Amino acid sequence: PDRRPRRCRQVPPSDGLPQISVVFIFVNEALSVILRSVHSLVNHTPSPLLKEVILVDDNSDNAELKFNLDQYVSKRYPGLVKVVRNSRREGLTRARLQGWKVATAPVVGFFDAHVEFGTGWAEPALERIQEDRRRVVLPAIDNIRFDTFEVQQYASAAHGYSWGLWCMYIAPPQDWLDRGDEAAPIRRNDHTPASDSPATSPRQLTGPQWKQRQGGGPPFLEHPITAGAESCGLTHSAPVLPRLRLQNPGVDFGDVSERLALRQRLKCRSFKWYLENVYPEMRTYNDTLTYGEVRNSKASGYCLDQGAEDDDRAILYPCHGMSSQLVRYSAEGLLQLGPLGSTTFLPDSKCLVDDGRARTPALKKCEDVTRPAQRLWDFAQSGPIVSRDTGRCLEVELSKDASFGLRLVLQRCSGQRWTIRNWIERGRH
C-alpha cells in the first residue's frame, strides 16, 4: 500500500531529477531478504532515475550468497545489478566505500540489505538534492516486523543521536509542526553513517566524508557525524567536555593531517557551534567534574545505583558498569545518578537529595527539589560525601533488612570514604 502522506501523492515530481546509484551492504544476509530489498527498489523507482544497484558482499561465508545470487541477478536484472565482493571483512564504512567506488550516478544512496522501498520514495529525496547539492537526505523510515515481515508505519520524525552516539528519533522542530505541511522536508540534526539509517548523498560529497576512515579507536567512532554535509565530524569539542581524560590515551590513531586539512578546506564550524545552532535540543554537561562508578571504602564491590526507576531511592548494588550506576558530580555540587538525558526530549538523570528528615537519601528530578541546597554535596576523591545543607554524610551500614545486607544512610560522619572512577580536572586525584 501507498503509505505516503496525502499531500505527497498530490505533489508532481520536478523535471530533470538526477539519477541515483543504490548501494546495499550485507554480510550473511538471507538471500530472500536481499532480493526483497532489490525487488521493492526496482518496482518503486522510476527506471529513468535508477542508474544501477550495487550489492556489496562484505565477505559472507553463506554459500547461497555466491553463485545463486550472481546467477539470479544476472538473469533477472542484466546490466542493472552489480555484485561487489570483498576478499576480507572490511566493516560497514569501508564496505560502503567499495560500493561508492563502483557507483557512476551523480547521487548515491546507501542502504542495508533488509529494507523495503515504498511508492515514490526516490523523487522527493532527489528533489531535495537537486535544490542544494550539499544536502544529505534521509527518507522517512517505517519498521518491518522481524517475526511477520509486516510493514509498520512510523510517524514523521527527525533523527538525532545520544551522547553514546546511538541514533535516535526525535520530535520534528516546532517550525515544521507550525507549517502544518506533512509533505515538507524535516531538517535533521545529524546523520550517522554507522547507524542502520539509509542515506542519499551527492556523489562528490560522499567520498571526502568517508575516505580512508581506517584509523584506530572504537568501531563506532570510525564514522564522522555530519549535519547535512557541513559539520565535518566532532570538531573543537573541548568546550563541551572540558579537560576530559580520554580512556586509553596511548592508542595511536594514525596520521590525521589529511582530515585536518579537509576541515580547513571546507571551512568547518566548531562542534560547539553545531550544538548551539543545529542541535540545541542536545543537553551539554560542561560543568562535569567527575563521573563513573562510585564505591564506598566499607563495601568496595558495591556501587551507588539509581535502583528501580519508579522507586526514587538510591541503593548499593554489585558493580556492573551499566548506566544505572553512572554518577555525575558537577561544579555546582549536584550528584546525579543514572543515564544521561542526552536531549531535552528525554528525562535527565535524577539528583541525590538530603531532605533533612529521612535517614536515607532520595532521588528526585533536580528541578523539582523545593530547596536547592538539599541537592548540593561536597565530594573529593577518597573522601566523604557531605550534604551542604545538613552536614550529614552519605554512608553505608550493615542491615539484615536491606538488599545484600547493605543500606545507604545519612548520618553523622564516621570517616567512610568514597571513590569515583573518573576525575576530569587535574589535581583532583
Short mmCIF file of C-alpha atoms in Angstrom, two decimals:
data_model
loop_
_atom_site.label_atom_id
_atom_site.label_comp_id
_atom_site.label_asym_id
_atom_site.label_seq_id
_atom_site.Cartn_x
_atom_site.Cartn_y
_atom_site.Cartn_z
CA PRO A 1 0.00 0.00 0.00
CA ASP A 2 0.99 3.61 -0.55
CA ARG A 3 1.79 4.87 2.96
CA ARG A 4 2.83 8.37 1.99
CA PRO A 5 1.03 11.40 3.45
CA ARG A 6 -1.82 12.51 1.20
CA ARG A 7 -0.09 15.71 0.08
CA CYS A 8 2.96 13.75 -1.05
CA ARG A 9 0.77 11.92 -3.55
CA GLN A 10 -0.53 15.24 -4.90
CA VAL A 11 2.82 16.95 -5.50
CA PRO A 12 4.17 16.21 -9.00
CA PRO A 13 7.91 15.44 -9.20
CA SER A 14 10.26 18.01 -10.65
CA ASP A 15 11.71 17.62 -14.12
CA GLY A 16 15.33 16.77 -14.76
CA LEU A 17 15.99 14.94 -11.49
CA PRO A 18 19.48 13.39 -11.21
CA GLN A 19 19.97 9.64 -11.43
CA ILE A 20 20.84 7.58 -8.38
CA SER A 21 23.06 4.56 -7.70
CA VAL A 22 21.79 2.49 -4.79
CA VAL A 23 24.34 0.59 -2.71
CA PHE A 24 23.32 -2.32 -0.46
CA ILE A 25 25.75 -3.69 2.14
CA PHE A 26 25.35 -7.18 3.56
CA VAL A 27 27.11 -9.95 5.46
CA ASN A 28 25.41 -13.37 5.54
CA GLU A 29 22.01 -11.79 4.98
CA ALA A 30 19.25 -14.19 3.91
CA LEU A 31 19.06 -14.32 0.11
CA SER A 32 15.28 -13.86 0.20
CA VAL A 33 15.66 -10.67 2.24
CA ILE A 34 18.28 -9.24 -0.13
CA LEU A 35 16.07 -9.97 -3.13
CA ARG A 36 13.05 -8.40 -1.39
CA SER A 37 15.09 -5.23 -1.00
CA VAL A 38 16.16 -5.24 -4.65
CA HIS A 39 12.69 -6.06 -5.99
CA SER A 40 10.99 -3.33 -3.97
CA LEU A 41 13.65 -0.84 -5.08
CA VAL A 42 13.25 -1.64 -8.77
CA ASN A 43 9.45 -1.80 -8.60
CA HIS A 44 9.09 1.55 -6.80
CA THR A 45 11.78 3.63 -8.53
CA PRO A 46 11.17 5.18 -11.98
CA SER A 47 13.55 3.41 -14.34
CA PRO A 48 14.98 6.66 -15.78
CA LEU A 49 16.13 7.63 -12.26
CA LEU A 50 17.69 4.31 -11.18
CA LYS A 51 21.13 4.14 -12.77
CA GLU A 52 22.27 0.93 -11.06
CA VAL A 53 22.02 -1.27 -8.00
CA ILE A 54 25.28 -2.29 -6.30
CA LEU A 55 25.34 -5.23 -3.89
CA VAL A 56 28.44 -5.20 -1.69
CA ASP A 57 29.10 -8.58 -0.04
CA ASP A 58 31.42 -7.91 2.89
CA ASN A 59 33.00 -11.37 2.81
CA SER A 60 29.95 -13.55 3.57
CA ASP A 61 30.55 -17.27 4.10
CA ASN A 62 26.99 -18.29 3.21
CA ALA A 63 27.29 -20.34 0.02
CA GLU A 64 23.81 -19.28 -1.11
CA LEU A 65 25.09 -15.72 -1.48
CA LYS A 66 27.73 -16.69 -4.01
CA PHE A 67 26.67 -18.47 -7.21
CA ASN A 68 22.91 -18.40 -6.54
CA LEU A 69 22.88 -14.63 -6.04
CA ASP A 70 25.08 -13.93 -9.05
CA GLN A 71 23.03 -16.19 -11.29
CA TYR A 72 19.70 -14.74 -10.21
CA VAL A 73 20.53 -11.04 -10.61
CA SER A 74 22.33 -11.56 -13.91
CA LYS A 75 19.21 -13.20 -15.37
CA ARG A 76 16.57 -11.01 -13.69
CA TYR A 77 18.33 -7.65 -13.87
CA PRO A 78 21.06 -7.85 -16.55
CA GLY A 79 23.21 -4.74 -16.59
CA LEU A 80 21.31 -3.11 -13.72
CA VAL A 81 22.55 -5.02 -10.66
CA LYS A 82 26.26 -5.32 -9.93
CA VAL A 83 27.78 -7.52 -7.23
CA VAL A 84 30.99 -6.42 -5.46
CA ARG A 85 32.73 -8.93 -3.19
CA ASN A 86 35.28 -8.03 -0.54
CA SER A 87 38.10 -10.54 -0.13
CA ARG A 88 38.11 -9.87 3.62
CA ARG A 89 35.68 -8.43 6.15
CA GLU A 90 36.05 -4.65 5.82
CA GLY A 91 33.30 -3.34 8.10
CA LEU A 92 30.42 -1.01 7.37
CA THR A 93 32.17 2.15 6.24
CA ARG A 94 34.86 0.58 4.06
CA ALA A 95 32.25 -1.72 2.52
CA ARG A 96 30.18 1.32 1.63
CA LEU A 97 33.27 2.89 0.13
CA GLN A 98 33.68 -0.12 -2.16
CA GLY A 99 30.16 0.48 -3.43
CA TRP A 100 30.82 4.19 -3.81
CA LYS A 101 33.88 3.48 -5.97
CA VAL A 102 31.77 1.42 -8.36
CA ALA A 103 28.83 3.86 -8.48
CA THR A 104 28.53 6.03 -11.60
CA ALA A 105 25.38 8.09 -10.94
CA PRO A 106 25.64 11.69 -9.65
CA VAL A 107 23.77 10.68 -6.46
CA VAL A 108 24.49 7.63 -4.31
CA GLY A 109 22.13 6.07 -1.79
CA PHE A 110 23.46 3.74 0.94
CA PHE A 111 21.13 1.14 2.45
CA ASP A 112 21.24 -2.03 4.46
CA ALA A 113 20.04 -5.07 2.53
CA HIS A 114 16.95 -5.68 4.69
CA VAL A 115 14.71 -2.78 3.66
CA GLU A 116 11.58 -2.29 1.59
CA PHE A 117 11.08 0.77 -0.58
CA GLY A 118 7.69 2.47 -0.75
CA THR A 119 5.99 4.13 -3.68
CA GLY A 120 7.54 7.45 -4.64
CA TRP A 121 10.49 7.24 -2.23
CA ALA A 122 13.13 8.48 -4.69
CA GLU A 123 11.63 11.60 -6.24
CA PRO A 124 11.42 13.81 -3.12
CA ALA A 125 14.88 12.71 -1.97
CA LEU A 126 16.41 13.55 -5.35
CA GLU A 127 14.49 16.83 -5.48
CA ARG A 128 15.99 17.93 -2.16
CA ILE A 129 19.48 17.25 -3.55
CA GLN A 130 18.67 18.97 -6.82
CA GLU A 131 17.78 22.09 -4.79
CA ASP A 132 21.06 22.00 -2.85
CA ARG A 133 23.92 19.66 -3.75
CA ARG A 134 25.36 19.91 -0.24
CA ARG A 135 22.45 18.03 1.31
CA VAL A 136 22.45 14.52 2.74
CA VAL A 137 18.89 13.22 2.60
CA LEU A 138 17.23 10.55 4.74
CA PRO A 139 13.88 9.09 3.66
CA ALA A 140 11.14 8.52 6.22
CA ILE A 141 11.64 5.04 7.66
CA ASP A 142 8.95 2.56 8.66
CA ASN A 143 9.58 -0.68 10.52
CA ILE A 144 9.48 -4.27 9.26
CA ARG A 145 8.49 -6.75 11.99
CA PHE A 146 11.10 -9.46 12.33
CA ASP A 147 8.55 -12.20 13.00
CA THR A 148 5.93 -11.49 10.31
CA PHE A 149 7.70 -9.15 7.86
CA GLU A 150 4.71 -6.81 8.23
CA VAL A 151 5.46 -3.16 7.48
CA GLN A 152 4.57 -0.86 10.40
CA GLN A 153 4.22 2.83 9.65
CA TYR A 154 6.15 5.26 11.86
CA ALA A 155 5.20 8.87 12.44
CA SER A 156 7.33 11.54 10.78
CA ALA A 157 10.37 12.28 12.91
CA ALA A 158 13.76 13.90 12.79
CA HIS A 159 16.91 11.98 13.63
CA GLY A 160 19.39 12.82 16.33
CA TYR A 161 21.83 10.91 18.50
CA SER A 162 22.68 10.48 22.13
CA TRP A 163 25.98 11.18 23.89
CA GLY A 164 26.61 7.45 23.47
CA LEU A 165 26.45 8.11 19.70
CA TRP A 166 23.33 5.98 19.32
CA CYS A 167 20.94 7.08 16.57
CA MET A 168 17.52 8.06 17.93
CA TYR A 169 14.23 9.51 16.74
CA ILE A 170 13.36 12.97 17.99
CA ALA A 171 10.32 15.19 17.52
CA PRO A 172 10.35 17.40 14.42
CA PRO A 173 11.28 21.04 15.10
CA GLN A 174 8.46 23.38 16.06
CA ASP A 175 8.69 25.42 12.86
CA TRP A 176 7.96 22.25 10.85
CA LEU A 177 4.94 21.44 13.03
CA ASP A 178 3.69 25.03 12.74
CA ARG A 179 3.68 24.82 8.94
CA GLY A 180 1.09 22.05 9.03
CA ASP A 181 2.52 20.55 5.84
CA GLU A 182 3.21 16.85 6.35
CA ALA A 183 4.88 16.69 2.94
CA ALA A 184 7.52 19.28 3.83
CA PRO A 185 11.07 18.02 4.48
CA ILE A 186 12.29 17.94 8.09
CA ARG A 187 15.68 19.44 8.79
CA ARG A 188 17.64 16.77 10.61
CA ASN A 189 20.27 17.28 13.28
CA ASP A 190 22.72 14.68 12.11
CA HIS A 191 23.35 11.67 10.05
CA THR A 192 25.42 8.88 11.50
CA PRO A 193 26.65 6.64 8.69
CA ALA A 194 27.45 3.94 11.28
CA SER A 195 23.75 3.50 12.02
CA ASP A 196 21.13 1.42 10.24
CA SER A 197 19.67 4.56 8.69
CA PRO A 198 19.88 4.89 4.90
CA ALA A 199 21.45 7.98 3.42
CA THR A 200 21.21 9.54 -0.02
CA SER A 201 24.10 11.84 -0.89
CA PRO A 202 25.57 13.77 -3.82
CA ARG A 203 28.42 11.62 -5.04
CA GLN A 204 31.11 14.28 -4.93
CA LEU A 205 30.44 14.93 -1.22
CA THR A 206 30.24 11.33 -0.08
CA GLY A 207 33.82 10.37 -0.84
CA PRO A 208 35.51 13.13 1.18
CA GLN A 209 33.27 12.30 4.14
CA TRP A 210 34.29 8.65 4.35
CA LYS A 211 37.62 8.44 2.53
CA GLN A 212 40.31 6.49 4.40
CA ARG A 213 38.38 6.27 7.67
CA GLN A 214 40.62 3.40 8.73
CA GLY A 215 42.16 4.72 11.93
CA GLY A 216 42.14 3.02 15.32
CA GLY A 217 39.68 3.51 18.12
CA PRO A 218 36.27 2.04 18.85
CA PRO A 219 34.41 0.92 15.70
CA PHE A 220 31.53 3.37 16.21
CA LEU A 221 33.99 6.27 16.17
CA GLU A 222 35.34 5.39 12.73
CA HIS A 223 32.40 7.20 11.17
CA PRO A 224 32.19 11.01 11.23
CA ILE A 225 28.94 12.56 12.42
CA THR A 226 27.59 15.03 9.87
CA ALA A 227 24.99 17.77 9.90
CA GLY A 228 23.90 17.74 6.30
CA ALA A 229 27.33 17.62 4.76
CA GLU A 230 28.58 20.58 6.76
CA SER A 231 29.74 19.71 10.26
CA CYS A 232 32.82 17.65 9.23
CA GLY A 233 32.89 15.50 12.35
CA LEU A 234 33.26 16.31 16.03
CA THR A 235 35.42 19.38 15.60
CA HIS A 236 36.52 21.51 18.54
CA SER A 237 34.57 19.53 21.12
CA ALA A 238 36.72 20.65 24.05
CA PRO A 239 34.33 23.43 25.17
CA VAL A 240 31.59 20.81 25.53
CA LEU A 241 33.50 18.34 27.71
CA PRO A 242 36.42 20.36 29.11
CA ARG A 243 39.60 18.64 30.21
CA LEU A 244 38.10 15.18 29.67
CA ARG A 245 40.69 12.49 30.19
CA LEU A 246 40.30 10.02 27.32
CA GLN A 247 40.31 6.32 28.07
CA ASN A 248 43.33 4.53 26.58
CA PRO A 249 45.09 7.79 25.68
CA GLY A 250 48.10 5.86 24.40
CA VAL A 251 46.23 4.45 21.37
CA ASP A 252 47.94 5.50 18.13
CA PHE A 253 45.11 6.77 15.91
CA GLY A 254 47.46 7.40 13.00
CA ASP A 255 48.13 10.41 10.78
CA VAL A 256 45.07 12.67 10.71
CA SER A 257 46.72 15.59 8.92
CA GLU A 258 44.65 14.96 5.79
CA ARG A 259 41.44 15.11 7.84
CA LEU A 260 42.56 18.35 9.49
CA ALA A 261 43.37 19.83 6.09
CA LEU A 262 39.93 18.80 4.84
CA ARG A 263 38.34 20.53 7.82
CA GLN A 264 40.18 23.75 6.98
CA ARG A 265 39.45 23.47 3.26
CA LEU A 266 35.71 23.04 3.86
CA LYS A 267 35.73 25.85 6.44
CA CYS A 268 34.07 23.62 9.03
CA ARG A 269 32.44 25.25 12.01
CA SER A 270 33.10 24.08 15.55
CA PHE A 271 31.13 21.36 17.31
CA LYS A 272 30.10 24.00 19.87
CA TRP A 273 28.50 25.99 17.04
CA TYR A 274 26.75 22.85 15.87
CA LEU A 275 25.23 22.22 19.29
CA GLU A 276 24.10 25.82 19.68
CA ASN A 277 22.68 26.33 16.19
CA VAL A 278 21.81 22.95 14.69
CA TYR A 279 21.11 20.66 17.63
CA PRO A 280 20.06 22.90 20.53
CA GLU A 281 17.95 20.05 21.94
CA MET A 282 21.16 18.25 22.93
CA ARG A 283 21.96 18.65 26.62
CA THR A 284 25.53 19.63 27.43
CA TYR A 285 27.35 18.86 30.65
CA ASN A 286 30.11 21.44 30.62
CA ASP A 287 30.26 21.69 34.42
CA THR A 288 31.06 18.00 34.98
CA LEU A 289 33.95 17.47 37.41
CA THR A 290 33.79 13.73 37.78
CA TYR A 291 31.75 10.77 36.56
CA GLY A 292 31.54 6.98 36.64
CA GLU A 293 31.05 4.30 39.25
CA VAL A 294 31.13 5.38 42.90
CA ARG A 295 32.35 2.92 45.56
CA ASN A 296 32.47 3.05 49.36
CA SER A 297 35.51 2.04 51.43
CA LYS A 298 33.30 -0.23 53.53
CA ALA A 299 31.90 -2.17 50.54
CA SER A 300 34.28 -1.85 47.59
CA GLY A 301 32.47 -4.44 45.45
CA TYR A 302 29.24 -2.45 45.54
CA CYS A 303 28.38 0.75 43.68
CA LEU A 304 25.99 3.62 44.10
CA ASP A 305 22.97 2.75 41.93
CA GLN A 306 19.76 4.53 40.95
CA GLY A 307 17.72 1.41 41.77
CA ALA A 308 14.29 0.92 40.25
CA GLU A 309 13.34 3.94 38.12
CA ASP A 310 9.97 4.37 39.83
CA ASP A 311 11.32 3.94 43.38
CA ASP A 312 13.20 7.27 43.65
CA ARG A 313 15.62 5.73 46.10
CA ALA A 314 19.37 5.30 45.71
CA ILE A 315 20.77 1.89 46.64
CA LEU A 316 24.00 -0.10 46.74
CA TYR A 317 24.24 -2.83 44.14
CA PRO A 318 27.06 -5.10 42.91
CA CYS A 319 29.15 -3.07 40.45
CA HIS A 320 28.37 -3.84 36.83
CA GLY A 321 29.33 -0.66 34.95
CA MET A 322 25.95 -0.15 33.30
CA SER A 323 24.09 3.15 33.04
CA SER A 324 22.14 2.82 36.29
CA GLN A 325 25.47 3.20 38.11
CA LEU A 326 26.65 6.25 36.17
CA VAL A 327 27.20 9.07 38.66
CA ARG A 328 27.97 12.64 37.59
CA TYR A 329 29.29 15.26 40.04
CA SER A 330 29.06 18.84 38.82
CA ALA A 331 30.89 22.04 39.72
CA GLU A 332 27.64 23.27 41.31
CA GLY A 333 27.68 20.29 43.66
CA LEU A 334 24.99 18.09 42.11
CA LEU A 335 25.30 14.31 42.37
CA GLN A 336 23.20 12.82 39.56
CA LEU A 337 22.57 9.10 39.18
CA GLY A 338 21.55 7.15 36.10
CA PRO A 339 21.88 7.50 32.33
CA LEU A 340 22.30 10.99 30.94
CA GLY A 341 19.24 12.51 29.31
CA SER A 342 21.04 13.30 26.08
CA THR A 343 18.30 15.53 24.67
CA THR A 344 15.58 17.71 26.10
CA PHE A 345 13.06 15.13 24.81
CA LEU A 346 14.32 12.66 27.42
CA PRO A 347 14.26 12.93 31.23
CA ASP A 348 17.63 13.82 32.71
CA SER A 349 19.29 11.79 35.46
CA LYS A 350 17.97 12.49 38.96
CA CYS A 351 19.66 14.33 41.81
CA LEU A 352 20.68 12.75 45.09
CA VAL A 353 18.82 14.64 47.83
CA ASP A 354 19.09 15.04 51.63
CA ASP A 355 15.77 16.50 52.76
CA GLY A 356 16.97 16.83 56.37
CA ARG A 357 14.30 14.46 57.74
CA ALA A 358 14.67 10.99 56.21
CA ARG A 359 17.55 8.77 57.22
CA THR A 360 18.03 7.52 53.66
CA PRO A 361 18.80 9.65 50.58
CA ALA A 362 16.16 10.26 47.92
CA LEU A 363 16.38 10.66 44.16
CA LYS A 364 14.37 13.48 42.63
CA LYS A 365 14.24 15.43 39.41
CA CYS A 366 16.75 18.19 40.00
CA GLU A 367 14.29 20.92 39.06
CA ASP A 368 11.66 19.52 41.48
CA VAL A 369 13.79 19.92 44.62
CA THR A 370 11.99 22.66 46.60
CA ARG A 371 15.11 23.86 48.44
CA PRO A 372 18.09 23.79 46.04
CA ALA A 373 20.55 23.38 48.94
CA GLN A 374 19.11 19.91 49.60
CA ARG A 375 20.60 18.65 46.32
CA LEU A 376 24.14 20.01 46.86
CA TRP A 377 27.08 17.94 48.13
CA ASP A 378 30.78 18.26 48.85
CA PHE A 379 32.83 15.41 47.44
CA ALA A 380 36.56 14.85 46.97
CA GLN A 381 38.24 11.70 45.75
CA SER A 382 38.82 9.21 48.61
CA GLY A 383 36.88 11.48 50.93
CA PRO A 384 33.38 11.71 52.40
CA ILE A 385 30.23 12.78 50.56
CA VAL A 386 28.74 15.55 52.71
CA SER A 387 25.41 17.34 52.35
CA ARG A 388 25.99 21.09 52.19
CA ASP A 389 22.55 21.66 53.68
CA THR A 390 22.63 19.39 56.73
CA GLY A 391 26.28 18.45 57.14
CA ARG A 392 25.28 14.78 57.18
CA CYS A 393 27.41 12.21 55.36
CA LEU A 394 26.28 9.64 52.84
CA GLU A 395 27.46 6.36 54.36
CA VAL A 396 26.92 2.60 54.33
CA GLU A 397 25.68 0.49 57.21
CA LEU A 398 25.09 -3.23 57.64
CA SER A 399 21.42 -4.17 57.67
CA LYS A 400 19.71 -7.56 57.62
CA ASP A 401 16.64 -5.96 56.02
CA ALA A 402 18.48 -4.40 53.08
CA SER A 403 19.43 -5.98 49.79
CA PHE A 404 22.87 -7.59 50.00
CA GLY A 405 22.89 -6.65 53.71
CA LEU A 406 23.96 -3.06 52.96
CA ARG A 407 21.97 0.17 53.29
CA LEU A 408 22.70 3.73 52.23
CA VAL A 409 22.14 6.15 55.13
CA LEU A 410 22.55 9.82 56.00
CA GLN A 411 24.20 10.27 59.36
CA ARG A 412 26.95 12.00 61.35
CA CYS A 413 30.23 11.47 59.50
CA SER A 414 32.22 8.48 60.73
CA GLY A 415 35.16 8.59 58.35
CA GLN A 416 33.88 6.46 55.47
CA ARG A 417 35.45 7.30 52.11
CA TRP A 418 34.10 7.26 48.57
CA THR A 419 35.94 6.94 45.27
CA ILE A 420 34.70 7.66 41.76
CA ARG A 421 36.15 6.23 38.59
CA ASN A 422 36.98 9.34 36.55
CA TRP A 423 38.09 12.84 37.56
CA ILE A 424 38.11 15.36 34.74
CA GLU A 425 40.02 18.19 36.38
CA ARG A 426 43.69 17.63 37.17
CA GLY A 427 44.74 17.95 40.76
CA ARG A 428 41.62 16.18 41.99
CA HIS A 429 43.05 12.64 42.10
#
